[in-house]
C-alpha atoms as an extended CHARMM CRD file, in Angstrom:
* protein
*
       275  EXT
         1         1  MET       CA             26.8310000000       57.6610000000      222.5550000000  PROA      1               0.0000000000
         2         2  LEU       CA             28.8780000000       54.4980000000      222.2900000000  PROA      2               0.0000000000
         3         3  ARG       CA             31.3000000000       54.9540000000      219.4370000000  PROA      3               0.0000000000
         4         4  SER       CA             34.0130000000       53.0290000000      217.6250000000  PROA      4               0.0000000000
         5         5  LEU       CA             37.4190000000       54.7070000000      217.7810000000  PROA      5               0.0000000000
         6         6  VAL       CA             38.2810000000       55.2820000000      214.1210000000  PROA      6               0.0000000000
         7         7  GLY       CA             34.8010000000       56.2310000000      212.9220000000  PROA      7               0.0000000000
         8         8  SER       CA             34.3730000000       58.7850000000      215.7130000000  PROA      8               0.0000000000
         9         9  GLU       CA             37.7160000000       60.4830000000      215.1550000000  PROA      9               0.0000000000
        10        10  MET       CA             37.1550000000       60.7560000000      211.4120000000  PROA      10              0.0000000000
        11        11  CYS       CA             33.6480000000       62.1520000000      211.8930000000  PROA      11              0.0000000000
        12        12  ILE       CA             34.9240000000       64.7890000000      214.3180000000  PROA      12              0.0000000000
        13        13  ARG       CA             37.6910000000       65.9170000000      211.9650000000  PROA      13              0.0000000000
        14        14  ASP       CA             35.3410000000       66.1400000000      209.0050000000  PROA      14              0.0000000000
        15        15  ARG       CA             32.6790000000       68.0390000000      210.9720000000  PROA      15              0.0000000000
        16        16  LEU       CA             35.3450000000       70.6570000000      211.6910000000  PROA      16              0.0000000000
        17        17  ARG       CA             36.3470000000       70.7780000000      208.0260000000  PROA      17              0.0000000000
        18        18  LEU       CA             32.7700000000       70.9940000000      206.7510000000  PROA      18              0.0000000000
        19        19  HSD       CA             31.8720000000       73.8450000000      209.0920000000  PROA      19              0.0000000000
        20        20  ASP       CA             35.0360000000       75.8430000000      208.4380000000  PROA      20              0.0000000000
        21        21  GLY       CA             34.1340000000       79.4290000000      207.5510000000  PROA      21              0.0000000000
        22        22  GLN       CA             30.4890000000       79.0790000000      208.6690000000  PROA      22              0.0000000000
        23        23  PRO       CA             28.9370000000       81.0790000000      211.5610000000  PROA      23              0.0000000000
        24        24  LEU       CA             29.6390000000       79.5500000000      214.9530000000  PROA      24              0.0000000000
        25        25  ASP       CA             28.1040000000       81.6950000000      217.6550000000  PROA      25              0.0000000000
        26        26  SER       CA             25.6640000000       79.0590000000      218.9130000000  PROA      26              0.0000000000
        27        27  VAL       CA             25.5230000000       75.2450000000      218.8580000000  PROA      27              0.0000000000
        28        28  LEU       CA             22.7180000000       72.8230000000      219.7050000000  PROA      28              0.0000000000
        29        29  ASP       CA             23.7270000000       69.3040000000      220.7350000000  PROA      29              0.0000000000
        30        30  ALA       CA             20.2680000000       67.8410000000      220.1840000000  PROA      30              0.0000000000
        31        31  GLY       CA             20.9810000000       64.4830000000      221.8370000000  PROA      31              0.0000000000
        32        32  THR       CA             23.9620000000       65.0940000000      224.0370000000  PROA      32              0.0000000000
        33        33  GLY       CA             26.4510000000       62.6580000000      225.4970000000  PROA      33              0.0000000000
        34        34  LYS       CA             30.0670000000       62.6190000000      226.6890000000  PROA      34              0.0000000000
        35        35  THR       CA             31.5510000000       62.2450000000      223.1860000000  PROA      35              0.0000000000
        36        36  SER       CA             29.5850000000       64.9790000000      221.4420000000  PROA      36              0.0000000000
        37        37  LEU       CA             29.6710000000       67.5350000000      224.2510000000  PROA      37              0.0000000000
        38        38  ASP       CA             33.3820000000       66.9670000000      224.8410000000  PROA      38              0.0000000000
        39        39  TRP       CA             34.0160000000       67.6960000000      221.1540000000  PROA      39              0.0000000000
        40        40  ILE       CA             31.8340000000       70.8250000000      221.2450000000  PROA      40              0.0000000000
        41        41  SER       CA             33.3660000000       72.2660000000      224.4240000000  PROA      41              0.0000000000
        42        42  ARG       CA             36.9960000000       71.3220000000      223.6720000000  PROA      42              0.0000000000
        43        43  GLU       CA             37.3770000000       71.4640000000      219.8830000000  PROA      43              0.0000000000
        44        44  LEU       CA             34.5320000000       73.4940000000      218.4220000000  PROA      44              0.0000000000
        45        45  ARG       CA             34.3220000000       76.0730000000      221.2470000000  PROA      45              0.0000000000
        46        46  PRO       CA             31.3560000000       78.2110000000      220.1210000000  PROA      46              0.0000000000
        47        47  LYS       CA             30.3620000000       81.3450000000      221.9900000000  PROA      47              0.0000000000
        48        48  ARG       CA             27.5380000000       79.3650000000      223.5890000000  PROA      48              0.0000000000
        49        49  TRP       CA             26.1450000000       75.8580000000      223.4350000000  PROA      49              0.0000000000
        50        50  THR       CA             22.9200000000       74.1550000000      224.4640000000  PROA      50              0.0000000000
        51        51  ALA       CA             22.8590000000       70.4060000000      225.1350000000  PROA      51              0.0000000000
        52        52  VAL       CA             19.5730000000       68.4820000000      225.2860000000  PROA      52              0.0000000000
        53        53  THR       CA             19.0930000000       65.0590000000      226.8850000000  PROA      53              0.0000000000
        54        54  ALA       CA             16.0260000000       62.9760000000      227.6390000000  PROA      54              0.0000000000
        55        55  THR       CA             17.5150000000       61.3360000000      230.7540000000  PROA      55              0.0000000000
        56        56  GLU       CA             18.4750000000       62.6570000000      234.1650000000  PROA      56              0.0000000000
        57        57  HSD       CA             21.4610000000       60.2870000000      234.1920000000  PROA      57              0.0000000000
        58        58  THR       CA             23.0190000000       61.9460000000      231.1260000000  PROA      58              0.0000000000
        59        59  GLN       CA             22.1380000000       65.3880000000      232.4610000000  PROA      59              0.0000000000
        60        60  GLU       CA             24.0840000000       64.6260000000      235.6180000000  PROA      60              0.0000000000
        61        61  LEU       CA             26.9410000000       63.0230000000      233.6670000000  PROA      61              0.0000000000
        62        62  VAL       CA             27.5940000000       66.0850000000      231.4880000000  PROA      62              0.0000000000
        63        63  SER       CA             27.0770000000       68.5610000000      234.3300000000  PROA      63              0.0000000000
        64        64  ARG       CA             29.9980000000       67.5030000000      236.5180000000  PROA      64              0.0000000000
        65        65  GLY       CA             33.7760000000       67.1080000000      236.4590000000  PROA      65              0.0000000000
        66        66  GLY       CA             35.5770000000       68.5150000000      233.4480000000  PROA      66              0.0000000000
        67        67  PHE       CA             32.3130000000       69.4560000000      231.7670000000  PROA      67              0.0000000000
        68        68  ALA       CA             31.3300000000       71.6410000000      234.7150000000  PROA      68              0.0000000000
        69        69  LYS       CA             34.6790000000       73.4540000000      234.5660000000  PROA      69              0.0000000000
        70        70  ARG       CA             34.2230000000       74.1970000000      230.8470000000  PROA      70              0.0000000000
        71        71  THR       CA             30.5880000000       75.2910000000      231.1850000000  PROA      71              0.0000000000
        72        72  ARG       CA             30.1810000000       79.0670000000      230.9880000000  PROA      72              0.0000000000
        73        73  ASP       CA             27.2240000000       81.2220000000      232.0110000000  PROA      73              0.0000000000
        74        74  ALA       CA             25.7700000000       81.1400000000      228.4900000000  PROA      74              0.0000000000
        75        75  ASP       CA             26.0480000000       77.3300000000      228.2190000000  PROA      75              0.0000000000
        76        76  ARG       CA             23.3180000000       75.0110000000      229.4820000000  PROA      76              0.0000000000
        77        77  VAL       CA             22.1820000000       71.4160000000      229.6970000000  PROA      77              0.0000000000
        78        78  VAL       CA             18.4300000000       71.0020000000      229.1470000000  PROA      78              0.0000000000
        79        79  LEU       CA             16.3820000000       67.9790000000      230.2480000000  PROA      79              0.0000000000
        80        80  GLY       CA             13.6590000000       67.4050000000      227.6710000000  PROA      80              0.0000000000
        81        81  ASN       CA             12.1990000000       65.2920000000      224.8870000000  PROA      81              0.0000000000
        82        82  TRP       CA             11.8390000000       66.4620000000      221.2910000000  PROA      82              0.0000000000
        83        83  ALA       CA              8.3560000000       64.9660000000      221.2670000000  PROA      83              0.0000000000
        84        84  ASN       CA              7.5130000000       68.1610000000      223.1590000000  PROA      84              0.0000000000
        85        85  LYS       CA              6.7720000000       70.7430000000      220.4460000000  PROA      85              0.0000000000
        86        86  SER       CA              7.5750000000       73.6410000000      222.7550000000  PROA      86              0.0000000000
        87        87  LEU       CA             11.1040000000       72.4440000000      223.6190000000  PROA      87              0.0000000000
        88        88  LEU       CA             13.4960000000       75.3860000000      222.9860000000  PROA      88              0.0000000000
        89        89  GLU       CA             10.6300000000       77.1840000000      221.2550000000  PROA      89              0.0000000000
        90        90  GLY       CA             11.7550000000       80.1830000000      219.2030000000  PROA      90              0.0000000000
        91        91  GLU       CA             15.4870000000       79.4730000000      219.6030000000  PROA      91              0.0000000000
        92        92  LYS       CA             17.8810000000       79.3220000000      216.6370000000  PROA      92              0.0000000000
        93        93  PHE       CA             21.4270000000       77.9630000000      216.2930000000  PROA      93              0.0000000000
        94        94  ASP       CA             24.3010000000       78.1140000000      213.8220000000  PROA      94              0.0000000000
        95        95  LEU       CA             25.0320000000       74.4050000000      214.1690000000  PROA      95              0.0000000000
        96        96  VAL       CA             22.6250000000       71.6110000000      215.1060000000  PROA      96              0.0000000000
        97        97  LEU       CA             24.2390000000       68.2440000000      215.8600000000  PROA      97              0.0000000000
        98        98  LEU       CA             22.3690000000       64.9170000000      215.8330000000  PROA      98              0.0000000000
        99        99  ASP       CA             25.0300000000       62.5200000000      217.1180000000  PROA      99              0.0000000000
       100       100  HSD       CA             23.3810000000       59.0920000000      216.7430000000  PROA      100             0.0000000000
       101       101  LEU       CA             20.1660000000       60.7940000000      217.8730000000  PROA      101             0.0000000000
       102       102  ILE       CA             17.9670000000       59.3840000000      215.1230000000  PROA      102             0.0000000000
       103       103  GLY       CA             18.7080000000       55.8480000000      216.3070000000  PROA      103             0.0000000000
       104       104  SER       CA             18.5850000000       56.5310000000      220.0550000000  PROA      104             0.0000000000
       105       105  SER       CA             15.3580000000       58.5410000000      219.7860000000  PROA      105             0.0000000000
       106       106  GLU       CA             13.5750000000       55.2130000000      219.3440000000  PROA      106             0.0000000000
       107       107  MET       CA             14.0370000000       54.7240000000      223.1070000000  PROA      107             0.0000000000
       108       108  TYR       CA             12.3460000000       58.0120000000      224.0530000000  PROA      108             0.0000000000
       109       109  TRP       CA             10.1490000000       58.9760000000      221.0900000000  PROA      109             0.0000000000
       110       110  PRO       CA              9.2910000000       55.7500000000      219.2280000000  PROA      110             0.0000000000
       111       111  HSD       CA              8.5760000000       56.1880000000      215.5020000000  PROA      111             0.0000000000
       112       112  GLY       CA              9.1770000000       59.9280000000      215.7590000000  PROA      112             0.0000000000
       113       113  GLN       CA             12.3130000000       60.1320000000      213.6110000000  PROA      113             0.0000000000
       114       114  GLU       CA             10.7400000000       61.9730000000      210.6740000000  PROA      114             0.0000000000
       115       115  GLN       CA              9.1160000000       64.5570000000      212.9500000000  PROA      115             0.0000000000
       116       116  LEU       CA             12.3830000000       64.8740000000      214.8900000000  PROA      116             0.0000000000
       117       117  VAL       CA             14.4170000000       65.9910000000      211.8760000000  PROA      117             0.0000000000
       118       118  GLY       CA             11.7090000000       68.3870000000      210.7210000000  PROA      118             0.0000000000
       119       119  ARG       CA             11.4300000000       69.8800000000      214.1870000000  PROA      119             0.0000000000
       120       120  LEU       CA             15.1810000000       70.3770000000      214.5080000000  PROA      120             0.0000000000
       121       121  ALA       CA             15.3160000000       71.9780000000      211.0660000000  PROA      121             0.0000000000
       122       122  THR       CA             13.3370000000       74.8780000000      212.5460000000  PROA      122             0.0000000000
       123       123  LYS       CA             16.2050000000       75.4550000000      215.0080000000  PROA      123             0.0000000000
       124       124  LEU       CA             18.6450000000       76.4290000000      212.2390000000  PROA      124             0.0000000000
       125       125  ASN       CA             19.6810000000       80.0000000000      211.5930000000  PROA      125             0.0000000000
       126       126  LYS       CA             19.5460000000       81.2290000000      207.9940000000  PROA      126             0.0000000000
       127       127  ASN       CA             23.1550000000       80.2190000000      207.3130000000  PROA      127             0.0000000000
       128       128  GLY       CA             23.2180000000       77.3460000000      209.8070000000  PROA      128             0.0000000000
       129       129  ARG       CA             24.1390000000       73.7180000000      209.2680000000  PROA      129             0.0000000000
       130       130  MET       CA             22.7360000000       70.4190000000      210.5270000000  PROA      130             0.0000000000
       131       131  TYR       CA             25.0910000000       67.4550000000      210.9900000000  PROA      131             0.0000000000
       132       132  ILE       CA             23.6720000000       63.9630000000      211.3800000000  PROA      132             0.0000000000
       133       133  ILE       CA             25.9040000000       61.1230000000      212.6180000000  PROA      133             0.0000000000
       134       134  GLY       CA             24.6560000000       57.5590000000      212.3880000000  PROA      134             0.0000000000
       135       135  GLN       CA             25.6310000000       53.9480000000      211.9190000000  PROA      135             0.0000000000
       136       136  ASP       CA             24.4660000000       51.8120000000      209.0420000000  PROA      136             0.0000000000
       137       137  PRO       CA             22.6860000000       48.7400000000      210.4220000000  PROA      137             0.0000000000
       138       138  GLU       CA             24.0730000000       45.4120000000      209.2950000000  PROA      138             0.0000000000
       139       139  PRO       CA             22.1280000000       44.1060000000      206.2770000000  PROA      139             0.0000000000
       140       140  TYR       CA             19.8200000000       41.1530000000      206.8480000000  PROA      140             0.0000000000
       141       141  PRO       CA             20.7130000000       38.5500000000      205.9120000000  PROA      141             0.0000000000
       142       142  SER       CA             24.3470000000       39.4530000000      206.5310000000  PROA      142             0.0000000000
       143       143  ARG       CA             26.6290000000       39.8030000000      203.5180000000  PROA      143             0.0000000000
       144       144  PHE       CA             29.5980000000       38.5870000000      205.5380000000  PROA      144             0.0000000000
       145       145  GLU       CA             30.1240000000       34.8330000000      205.7720000000  PROA      145             0.0000000000
       146       146  ILE       CA             32.4900000000       33.6350000000      208.4880000000  PROA      146             0.0000000000
       147       147  PRO       CA             35.1070000000       31.3980000000      206.8690000000  PROA      147             0.0000000000
       148       148  GLY       CA             36.2710000000       28.0070000000      208.1030000000  PROA      148             0.0000000000
       149       149  LYS       CA             34.5170000000       25.1550000000      209.8760000000  PROA      149             0.0000000000
       150       150  ALA       CA             31.2880000000       25.9940000000      211.7040000000  PROA      150             0.0000000000
       151       151  GLY       CA             32.6680000000       24.6860000000      214.9930000000  PROA      151             0.0000000000
       152       152  TYR       CA             35.2910000000       27.4440000000      215.0470000000  PROA      152             0.0000000000
       153       153  HSD       CA             32.9640000000       30.3120000000      214.1310000000  PROA      153             0.0000000000
       154       154  VAL       CA             32.3810000000       31.2270000000      217.7960000000  PROA      154             0.0000000000
       155       155  TYR       CA             36.0130000000       32.3110000000      218.0520000000  PROA      155             0.0000000000
       156       156  HSD       CA             35.9570000000       34.5600000000      214.9900000000  PROA      156             0.0000000000
       157       157  SER       CA             36.1240000000       38.3020000000      215.7610000000  PROA      157             0.0000000000
       158       158  VAL       CA             32.9850000000       39.0730000000      213.7200000000  PROA      158             0.0000000000
       159       159  HSD       CA             31.0180000000       36.3640000000      215.5370000000  PROA      159             0.0000000000
       160       160  ILE       CA             32.1760000000       37.7400000000      218.9030000000  PROA      160             0.0000000000
       161       161  ALA       CA             31.1650000000       41.3070000000      217.9840000000  PROA      161             0.0000000000
       162       162  ARG       CA             27.7750000000       40.1220000000      216.7440000000  PROA      162             0.0000000000
       163       163  SER       CA             27.2840000000       38.0660000000      219.9100000000  PROA      163             0.0000000000
       164       164  VAL       CA             27.9410000000       41.1250000000      222.0870000000  PROA      164             0.0000000000
       165       165  ASP       CA             25.3140000000       43.1050000000      220.1640000000  PROA      165             0.0000000000
       166       166  LYS       CA             22.7620000000       40.2880000000      220.4110000000  PROA      166             0.0000000000
       167       167  LEU       CA             23.3880000000       39.8990000000      224.1350000000  PROA      167             0.0000000000
       168       168  LEU       CA             22.9100000000       43.6210000000      224.6920000000  PROA      168             0.0000000000
       169       169  GLN       CA             19.6020000000       43.5130000000      222.8240000000  PROA      169             0.0000000000
       170       170  ALA       CA             18.4960000000       40.5790000000      224.9800000000  PROA      170             0.0000000000
       171       171  CYS       CA             19.4560000000       42.2940000000      228.2530000000  PROA      171             0.0000000000
       172       172  VAL       CA             17.6490000000       45.4870000000      227.2350000000  PROA      172             0.0000000000
       173       173  SER       CA             14.5450000000       43.4750000000      226.3720000000  PROA      173             0.0000000000
       174       174  HSD       CA             14.5700000000       41.4470000000      229.6150000000  PROA      174             0.0000000000
       175       175  ALA       CA             14.9620000000       44.6800000000      231.6130000000  PROA      175             0.0000000000
       176       176  GLY       CA             11.7590000000       45.9410000000      229.9910000000  PROA      176             0.0000000000
       177       177  HSD       CA             13.4800000000       48.8200000000      228.2010000000  PROA      177             0.0000000000
       178       178  ARG       CA             13.4410000000       49.9690000000      224.5900000000  PROA      178             0.0000000000
       179       179  ALA       CA             16.5160000000       49.5090000000      222.4090000000  PROA      179             0.0000000000
       180       180  LYS       CA             17.9660000000       52.0400000000      219.9870000000  PROA      180             0.0000000000
       181       181  ARG       CA             17.3250000000       51.4700000000      216.3030000000  PROA      181             0.0000000000
       182       182  GLU       CA             19.9450000000       52.3560000000      213.7160000000  PROA      182             0.0000000000
       183       183  PHE       CA             18.7760000000       53.8380000000      210.4040000000  PROA      183             0.0000000000
       184       184  PRO       CA             20.6590000000       53.3600000000      207.1120000000  PROA      184             0.0000000000
       185       185  LEU       CA             22.3480000000       56.2230000000      205.3030000000  PROA      185             0.0000000000
       186       186  ASP       CA             19.9750000000       56.1320000000      202.3270000000  PROA      186             0.0000000000
       187       187  TRP       CA             16.9900000000       56.4510000000      204.6940000000  PROA      187             0.0000000000
       188       188  VAL       CA             18.5060000000       59.5890000000      206.2250000000  PROA      188             0.0000000000
       189       189  THR       CA             19.3350000000       61.2040000000      202.8710000000  PROA      189             0.0000000000
       190       190  SER       CA             15.8430000000       60.3750000000      201.6160000000  PROA      190             0.0000000000
       191       191  LEU       CA             14.3630000000       62.0360000000      204.6960000000  PROA      191             0.0000000000
       192       192  ILE       CA             16.4400000000       65.1800000000      204.0690000000  PROA      192             0.0000000000
       193       193  HSD       CA             15.1410000000       65.3160000000      200.4950000000  PROA      193             0.0000000000
       194       194  LYS       CA             11.5480000000       64.9710000000      201.7700000000  PROA      194             0.0000000000
       195       195  THR       CA             11.9660000000       67.7310000000      204.3650000000  PROA      195             0.0000000000
       196       196  PRO       CA             11.0070000000       70.9570000000      202.5440000000  PROA      196             0.0000000000
       197       197  THR       CA             13.0090000000       73.2170000000      204.8610000000  PROA      197             0.0000000000
       198       198  LEU       CA             16.2920000000       71.3080000000      204.3600000000  PROA      198             0.0000000000
       199       199  GLU       CA             18.7520000000       70.8420000000      201.5230000000  PROA      199             0.0000000000
       200       200  LEU       CA             21.3150000000       68.0340000000      201.4200000000  PROA      200             0.0000000000
       201       201  GLU       CA             24.8520000000       69.4470000000      201.3120000000  PROA      201             0.0000000000
       202       202  GLU       CA             27.3110000000       66.5640000000      201.7440000000  PROA      202             0.0000000000
       203       203  VAL       CA             27.4970000000       62.8900000000      202.6780000000  PROA      203             0.0000000000
       204       204  MET       CA             30.4870000000       60.9460000000      204.0290000000  PROA      204             0.0000000000
       205       205  ALA       CA             31.0030000000       57.3900000000      205.2510000000  PROA      205             0.0000000000
       206       206  PHE       CA             33.7560000000       55.9800000000      207.4830000000  PROA      206             0.0000000000
       207       207  PRO       CA             34.9000000000       52.4930000000      208.5340000000  PROA      207             0.0000000000
       208       208  MET       CA             34.1940000000       51.5030000000      212.1120000000  PROA      208             0.0000000000
       209       209  VAL       CA             36.9630000000       49.7750000000      214.0610000000  PROA      209             0.0000000000
       210       210  TRP       CA             36.0030000000       47.9400000000      217.2510000000  PROA      210             0.0000000000
       211       211  GLY       CA             38.6150000000       47.2590000000      219.9080000000  PROA      211             0.0000000000
       212       212  ALA       CA             38.3650000000       45.4500000000      223.2200000000  PROA      212             0.0000000000
       213       213  LYS       CA             37.4100000000       48.5910000000      225.1620000000  PROA      213             0.0000000000
       214       214  SER       CA             34.3890000000       49.4340000000      223.0110000000  PROA      214             0.0000000000
       215       215  LEU       CA             33.0390000000       45.8760000000      223.2690000000  PROA      215             0.0000000000
       216       216  HSD       CA             33.5860000000       45.7810000000      227.0290000000  PROA      216             0.0000000000
       217       217  VAL       CA             31.5670000000       48.9990000000      227.3170000000  PROA      217             0.0000000000
       218       218  LYS       CA             28.6520000000       47.2060000000      225.6600000000  PROA      218             0.0000000000
       219       219  LEU       CA             29.0260000000       44.3260000000      228.1140000000  PROA      219             0.0000000000
       220       220  ASP       CA             29.0830000000       46.8710000000      230.9630000000  PROA      220             0.0000000000
       221       221  MET       CA             25.7170000000       48.0360000000      229.6580000000  PROA      221             0.0000000000
       222       222  CYS       CA             24.5200000000       44.4240000000      229.7340000000  PROA      222             0.0000000000
       223       223  GLU       CA             25.5010000000       44.1180000000      233.4010000000  PROA      223             0.0000000000
       224       224  ALA       CA             23.7470000000       47.3940000000      234.2170000000  PROA      224             0.0000000000
       225       225  LYS       CA             20.4960000000       46.0480000000      232.7470000000  PROA      225             0.0000000000
       226       226  LEU       CA             20.6950000000       42.9890000000      235.0400000000  PROA      226             0.0000000000
       227       227  LYS       CA             20.1390000000       45.2900000000      238.0290000000  PROA      227             0.0000000000
       228       228  PHE       CA             16.5400000000       45.8520000000      236.9630000000  PROA      228             0.0000000000
       229       229  ASN       CA             13.6470000000       43.5620000000      237.8830000000  PROA      229             0.0000000000
       230       230  ILE       CA             14.3770000000       40.6040000000      235.6100000000  PROA      230             0.0000000000
       231       231  GLU       CA             12.3820000000       37.5360000000      236.6250000000  PROA      231             0.0000000000
       232       232  GLY       CA             14.1270000000       34.2190000000      237.0290000000  PROA      232             0.0000000000
       233       233  VAL       CA             17.3580000000       33.4850000000      238.8690000000  PROA      233             0.0000000000
       234       234  HSD       CA             18.4370000000       30.9760000000      236.2360000000  PROA      234             0.0000000000
       235       235  LEU       CA             17.9030000000       33.5310000000      233.4700000000  PROA      235             0.0000000000
       236       236  ILE       CA             19.9670000000       36.1650000000      235.2800000000  PROA      236             0.0000000000
       237       237  ASN       CA             22.7550000000       33.6860000000      236.0480000000  PROA      237             0.0000000000
       238       238  GLY       CA             22.7520000000       32.5470000000      232.4230000000  PROA      238             0.0000000000
       239       239  LEU       CA             23.1110000000       36.1150000000      231.1800000000  PROA      239             0.0000000000
       240       240  ARG       CA             25.9450000000       36.7430000000      233.6420000000  PROA      240             0.0000000000
       241       241  ASP       CA             27.7550000000       33.6130000000      232.4960000000  PROA      241             0.0000000000
       242       242  ARG       CA             27.3510000000       34.6810000000      228.8830000000  PROA      242             0.0000000000
       243       243  ILE       CA             28.8770000000       38.0910000000      229.6950000000  PROA      243             0.0000000000
       244       244  LYS       CA             31.8840000000       36.3940000000      231.3280000000  PROA      244             0.0000000000
       245       245  VAL       CA             32.3900000000       34.0730000000      228.3470000000  PROA      245             0.0000000000
       246       246  LEU       CA             32.3550000000       36.9700000000      225.8750000000  PROA      246             0.0000000000
       247       247  ARG       CA             34.7240000000       39.0530000000      228.0230000000  PROA      247             0.0000000000
       248       248  THR       CA             37.1960000000       36.1660000000      228.0250000000  PROA      248             0.0000000000
       249       249  ARG       CA             36.9510000000       35.7010000000      224.2600000000  PROA      249             0.0000000000
       250       250  ILE       CA             37.5120000000       39.4380000000      223.7040000000  PROA      250             0.0000000000
       251       251  ASP       CA             40.5190000000       39.5770000000      226.0280000000  PROA      251             0.0000000000
       252       252  THR       CA             42.1540000000       36.5170000000      224.4850000000  PROA      252             0.0000000000
       253       253  HSD       CA             41.5340000000       37.4320000000      220.8470000000  PROA      253             0.0000000000
       254       254  PRO       CA             44.6480000000       38.9210000000      219.2040000000  PROA      254             0.0000000000
       255       255  GLN       CA             42.6510000000       41.0930000000      216.7910000000  PROA      255             0.0000000000
       256       256  PHE       CA             40.8130000000       42.9500000000      219.5600000000  PROA      256             0.0000000000
       257       257  GLN       CA             44.0840000000       43.3940000000      221.4490000000  PROA      257             0.0000000000
       258       258  SER       CA             45.9330000000       44.8800000000      218.4720000000  PROA      258             0.0000000000
       259       259  ASN       CA             44.4080000000       46.8220000000      215.5610000000  PROA      259             0.0000000000
       260       260  GLY       CA             40.7890000000       45.9440000000      216.2940000000  PROA      260             0.0000000000
       261       261  LEU       CA             37.9910000000       44.6550000000      214.0810000000  PROA      261             0.0000000000
       262       262  CYS       CA             37.0910000000       46.8050000000      211.0630000000  PROA      262             0.0000000000
       263       263  TYR       CA             33.3810000000       46.0970000000      210.7570000000  PROA      263             0.0000000000
       264       264  GLY       CA             30.5000000000       48.3990000000      209.9320000000  PROA      264             0.0000000000
       265       265  VAL       CA             30.0480000000       51.9230000000      208.6090000000  PROA      265             0.0000000000
       266       266  GLU       CA             29.4830000000       55.2260000000      210.3720000000  PROA      266             0.0000000000
       267       267  TYR       CA             28.1980000000       58.1490000000      208.2960000000  PROA      267             0.0000000000
       268       268  LEU       CA             28.0690000000       61.9330000000      208.4140000000  PROA      268             0.0000000000
       269       269  VAL       CA             25.3000000000       63.8610000000      206.6520000000  PROA      269             0.0000000000
       270       270  ALA       CA             25.4360000000       67.6560000000      206.3270000000  PROA      270             0.0000000000
       271       271  ALA       CA             22.2960000000       69.6670000000      205.5290000000  PROA      271             0.0000000000
       272       272  LYS       CA             21.4730000000       73.3690000000      205.3070000000  PROA      272             0.0000000000
       273       273  PRO       CA             18.2720000000       75.4360000000      205.1990000000  PROA      273             0.0000000000
       274       274  ALA       CA             16.5730000000       75.2170000000      201.8300000000  PROA      274             0.0000000000
       275       275  VAL       CA             16.5760000000       78.4090000000      199.7990000000  PROA      275             0.0000000000
C-alpha cells in the first residue's frame, strides 16, 4: 500500500511492541504489498508466513527480487479474494495483518468490509492477534481552512496534496476502475465491538507526513491509469497537463522538499479472540 513515511514507521514499531511476548509461529498478511511483506520478512521473521493478494500484478511483485530470496519453503503468496468463503479454509495464524485492507477491499469486494473482518477473525489462533492499519478519511466539509488570499491557495501544500488525491480519483474513474475507500477509526472500533469473536485490545493513532516522493508515487498511479481505454484525446491531454503542473508545484515547494506536510492520521487497531 501507498504509505506516508512517518505514519508507516511508527505503525511498524508499535506493531512489534504490541506483539512482543505473543506466539509468532505463523503470520497472515491478508492484503499483501511491498511495505507489509517487507516488514514481515525482514523485521518480524515468523517461522512461516502466508501473503494473500487479489491481483496478479501484486503476486508477481512480491514473488521476485529480494522477496524471492527471503521466501522459504514454508512461505507462500496466494492469489485470491476474501469474498471466497473457502479461501485458506481451516487455516489458523498467530498474527493476522490487515494493512489498509479494509479500504482497498472496496476495489475487489465492494461493501464487504464487515464480512471481511468477521471472516479473518476465524483465521486467528486461540492466543493470536489481529492488527488493522488504516487512514482516517478527511472530514467533509474539511476542518482545515487554507489561510491567505484565495488566489494563492493553489500554491499551499495542503491544496497541492488535496489536488493530487482528487486527480487520482478522477484518473481511476475515467479508467473505469474502482477506487479504494478509507474508513474512519471509530467505524473500525465499532465493527470490532460488533464482531462476537473479537475483543478490542488497543488503539493508536499517528500523524501522517507527506513528502515529495509519496505524492509523486500517486501521480505515477495517475499516469498508469491513462494507459487504459479512456475516451477523448483532449481529456487525456488535459489529465497529463494537470499531472505535469502538480509535479512542478511539488518539486518547487520548500515544505515538500524539507520536512514534508504533516496532514492526516493513520491508525493501528489491535484485537484478540473473544473469551
